[in-house]
């Protein structure tokens, strides 16, 4: 990992189309300004990791789980309307 | 073509019917092509099987079956990736997670945008929206 020291108002450039600027430093928080093409998705790391984890968990089902869930949904669906 | 040894045994598929993920799924960026498997026992659920990794399959459903006002509209960049001209050519699908205690949740925070006309699919993250990665499945 590349580690750089930057002051408020300074920035870095990644490739030739992503600019990240330190907008403000306050206590242990920093505000970042990011200029990047719209096609680059930018997400908070913890959100991205939460989705990655959820996707991994979502691959862990077994055929028996699918059958049980299908039966449950099917039964609920077939109940007569009040 | 054939995938051998999936959790459902060997699966035969036609290449023309594959769903293509130009960016993969989040955390599974290397997996680009999936076979859609209909679920015989109930039409609310279906699953997609990776062509590239026999162990990877996702359960999907149309979130609109359970959440009537749930709507995801693709932006211009997403429409380009899906190769469609109008936002209504794509609709949202949700990944279903079955937890070890058998509880069931939908990931409404990161739905899939699916374009049936181009067979392309994209997982998007709805940041700032009030949707959870683990929304309990309501009773129908």
Coordinates of C-alpha atoms in Angstrom, one line a residue:
Chain A
X1 CA 0.0 0.0 0.0
X2 CA 1.2 3.5 -0.9
X3 CA 1.0 5.8 2.1
X4 CA 1.2 9.6 1.5
X5 CA 1.0 12.6 3.8
X6 CA -1.3 15.4 2.6
X7 CA -2.4 18.7 4.1
X8 CA -5.8 20.3 3.9
X9 CA -6.2 21.6 0.3
X10 CA -3.6 19.2 -1.1
X11 CA -4.6 16.2 -3.2
X12 CA -3.5 13.2 -5.2
X13 CA -4.3 12.0 -8.7
X14 CA -4.8 8.4 -9.7
X15 CA -4.2 7.5 -13.3
X16 CA -5.2 10.6 -15.3
X17 CA -8.8 10.9 -14.4
X18 CA -9.3 10.5 -10.7
X19 CA -8.5 13.4 -8.4
X20 CA -8.9 13.2 -4.6
X21 CA -8.5 16.4 -2.6
X22 CA -8.4 16.8 1.2
X23 CA -11.1 19.4 1.7
X24 CA -11.0 19.7 5.5
X25 CA -9.3 18.1 8.5
X26 CA -11.2 18.2 11.8
X27 CA -10.2 16.1 14.8
X28 CA -10.0 12.5 13.5
X29 CA -12.2 13.1 10.5
X30 CA -11.2 14.3 7.1
X31 CA -13.5 15.5 4.3
X32 CA -12.4 14.3 0.8
X33 CA -13.4 15.7 -2.5
X34 CA -13.4 13.2 -5.4
X35 CA -13.4 14.1 -9.1
X36 CA -13.9 10.9 -11.2
X37 CA -15.7 9.9 -14.4
X38 CA -19.3 9.0 -13.7
X39 CA -18.7 5.5 -14.9
X40 CA -16.4 5.0 -11.8
X41 CA -18.6 3.9 -8.9
X42 CA -17.5 5.4 -5.6
X43 CA -18.7 3.9 -2.3
X44 CA -17.8 4.0 1.3
X45 CA -15.6 1.0 2.0
X46 CA -17.7 -0.3 4.8
X47 CA -20.8 -0.3 2.6
X48 CA -18.9 -2.1 -0.2
X49 CA -17.6 -4.7 2.3
X50 CA -21.1 -5.2 3.7
X51 CA -22.4 -6.0 0.2
X52 CA -19.5 -8.3 -0.5
X53 CA -20.2 -10.2 2.7
X54 CA -23.9 -10.4 2.0
X55 CA -23.2 -11.7 -1.5
X56 CA -20.9 -14.4 -0.1
X57 CA -23.5 -15.5 2.5
X58 CA -26.1 -15.6 -0.3
X59 CA -24.2 -18.3 -2.1
X60 CA -24.4 -20.7 0.9
X61 CA -27.9 -22.1 0.4
X62 CA -28.6 -25.7 -0.3
X63 CA -31.3 -27.3 -2.6
X64 CA -33.2 -28.3 0.5
X65 CA -33.4 -24.6 1.6
X66 CA -34.9 -23.7 -1.8
X67 CA -37.5 -26.5 -1.6
X68 CA -38.5 -25.5 1.9
X69 CA -38.8 -21.8 1.1
X70 CA -40.7 -22.5 -2.2
X71 CA -43.2 -24.6 -0.3
X72 CA -43.7 -21.9 2.3
X73 CA -44.3 -19.2 -0.3
X74 CA -46.5 -21.5 -2.3
X75 CA -48.6 -22.4 0.7
X76 CA -49.0 -18.7 1.6
X77 CA -49.9 -17.8 -1.9
X78 CA -52.6 -20.4 -2.2
X79 CA -54.4 -19.4 1.0
X80 CA -57.9 -18.1 0.2
X81 CA -58.3 -14.4 0.5
X82 CA -60.4 -13.2 3.4
Chain B
X1 CA -22.4 -26.6 -23.1
X2 CA -22.4 -28.3 -19.7
X3 CA -21.4 -27.4 -16.1
X4 CA -20.6 -30.5 -14.1
X5 CA -20.9 -31.1 -10.4
X6 CA -23.1 -28.2 -9.3
X7 CA -25.2 -28.6 -6.2
X8 CA -28.0 -29.6 -8.5
X9 CA -25.9 -32.0 -10.5
X10 CA -24.8 -31.4 -14.1
X11 CA -26.4 -28.5 -15.9
X12 CA -26.8 -28.2 -19.7
X13 CA -27.2 -24.8 -21.1
X14 CA -27.3 -22.8 -24.4
X15 CA -24.8 -20.0 -24.6
X16 CA -27.4 -17.7 -26.1
X17 CA -29.5 -17.9 -22.9
X18 CA -26.7 -16.9 -20.5
X19 CA -27.2 -13.7 -18.4
X20 CA -24.1 -11.6 -18.8
X21 CA -22.7 -9.5 -15.9
X22 CA -20.3 -7.0 -17.6
X23 CA -18.9 -6.2 -14.1
X24 CA -19.6 -9.4 -12.3
X25 CA -21.3 -9.2 -8.9
X26 CA -19.8 -7.3 -6.0
X27 CA -17.1 -9.5 -4.5
X28 CA -17.4 -11.9 -7.5
X29 CA -16.1 -9.6 -10.2
X30 CA -14.4 -12.5 -12.0
X31 CA -17.7 -14.3 -12.6
X32 CA -19.4 -12.9 -15.7
X33 CA -21.9 -15.4 -17.1
X34 CA -24.7 -17.2 -15.3
X35 CA -27.4 -19.7 -16.3
X36 CA -30.9 -18.9 -15.2
X37 CA -32.6 -21.9 -13.6
X38 CA -36.4 -21.7 -13.2
X39 CA -37.7 -23.0 -9.9
X40 CA -40.4 -25.7 -10.6
X41 CA -42.0 -25.6 -7.2
X42 CA -42.9 -21.9 -7.0
X43 CA -42.6 -19.1 -9.5
X44 CA -41.6 -16.4 -7.0
X45 CA -38.0 -17.7 -6.7
X46 CA -35.5 -18.7 -9.3
X47 CA -31.7 -19.1 -9.2
X48 CA -28.7 -18.3 -11.3
X49 CA -25.7 -20.6 -11.6
X50 CA -22.2 -19.4 -12.4
X51 CA -20.8 -20.9 -15.6
X52 CA -17.3 -20.2 -14.4
X53 CA -17.6 -21.6 -10.8
X54 CA -19.8 -24.6 -10.1
X55 CA -20.0 -23.8 -6.4
X56 CA -21.5 -20.3 -6.9
X57 CA -25.3 -19.9 -7.3
X58 CA -27.6 -17.1 -6.2
X59 CA -31.3 -17.3 -5.3
X60 CA -33.2 -14.4 -6.8
X61 CA -36.7 -12.9 -6.6
X62 CA -38.6 -9.9 -7.9
X63 CA -38.7 -7.6 -4.9
X64 CA -41.9 -6.1 -6.3
X65 CA -43.7 -9.3 -5.2
X66 CA -43.1 -8.4 -1.6
X67 CA -42.5 -4.6 -1.6
X68 CA -45.0 -2.9 -3.9
X69 CA -43.3 0.5 -4.0
X70 CA -39.8 -0.8 -4.4
X71 CA -38.4 0.7 -7.6
X72 CA -34.8 1.1 -9.0
X73 CA -34.3 3.3 -12.0
X74 CA -30.9 2.9 -13.9
X75 CA -28.9 6.1 -14.6
X76 CA -27.3 6.8 -18.0
X77 CA -24.0 5.0 -17.1
X78 CA -25.9 1.9 -15.9
X79 CA -28.1 2.0 -19.1
X80 CA -24.9 2.1 -21.2
X81 CA -23.5 -0.9 -19.3
X82 CA -26.8 -2.8 -19.8
X83 CA -26.8 -1.7 -23.5
X84 CA -30.3 -0.3 -23.3
X85 CA -31.8 3.0 -24.4
X86 CA -34.7 3.5 -22.0
X87 CA -34.7 3.0 -18.2
X88 CA -37.9 0.9 -18.3
X89 CA -36.0 -1.8 -20.2
X90 CA -34.4 -2.8 -16.9
X91 CA -36.1 -4.1 -13.8
X92 CA -34.9 -4.9 -10.3
X93 CA -34.2 -8.3 -8.9
X94 CA -33.2 -9.0 -5.3
X95 CA -30.7 -11.6 -4.0
X96 CA -32.2 -13.8 -1.4
X97 CA -30.1 -15.0 1.6
X98 CA -31.1 -18.0 3.6
X99 CA -29.3 -17.8 7.0
X100 CA -28.1 -20.8 9.1
X101 CA -31.1 -20.4 11.3
X102 CA -33.3 -20.7 8.2
X103 CA -34.5 -17.1 8.4
X104 CA -34.7 -15.4 4.9
X105 CA -33.7 -11.9 3.9
X106 CA -33.7 -9.9 0.7
X107 CA -30.8 -7.6 -0.1
X108 CA -32.7 -4.4 -1.1
X109 CA -29.6 -2.2 -0.7
X110 CA -27.8 -3.8 -3.6
X111 CA -30.3 -5.0 -6.1
X112 CA -29.6 -6.4 -9.6
X113 CA -30.7 -4.4 -12.6
X114 CA -31.7 -6.9 -15.3
X115 CA -32.3 -6.0 -18.9
X116 CA -34.2 -8.9 -20.5
X117 CA -33.7 -7.6 -24.1
X118 CA -29.9 -7.7 -23.9
X119 CA -29.6 -10.4 -21.2
X120 CA -27.4 -8.1 -19.2
X121 CA -27.3 -7.7 -15.5
X122 CA -25.6 -5.3 -13.1
X123 CA -25.5 -5.2 -9.3
X124 CA -25.9 -1.6 -8.0
X125 CA -25.5 -0.2 -4.5
X126 CA -28.3 2.2 -3.5
X127 CA -26.3 4.5 -1.1
X128 CA -28.3 6.9 0.9
X129 CA -31.6 5.0 0.2
X130 CA -33.4 3.6 3.3
X131 CA -32.9 0.0 2.2
X132 CA -31.2 -2.8 4.1
X133 CA -28.9 -5.6 2.9
X134 CA -31.0 -7.9 5.2
X135 CA -34.6 -7.0 4.8
X136 CA -36.7 -9.8 6.3
X137 CA -39.0 -11.6 3.8
X138 CA -42.5 -10.5 4.7
X139 CA -45.2 -13.2 4.8
X140 CA -47.0 -13.1 1.5

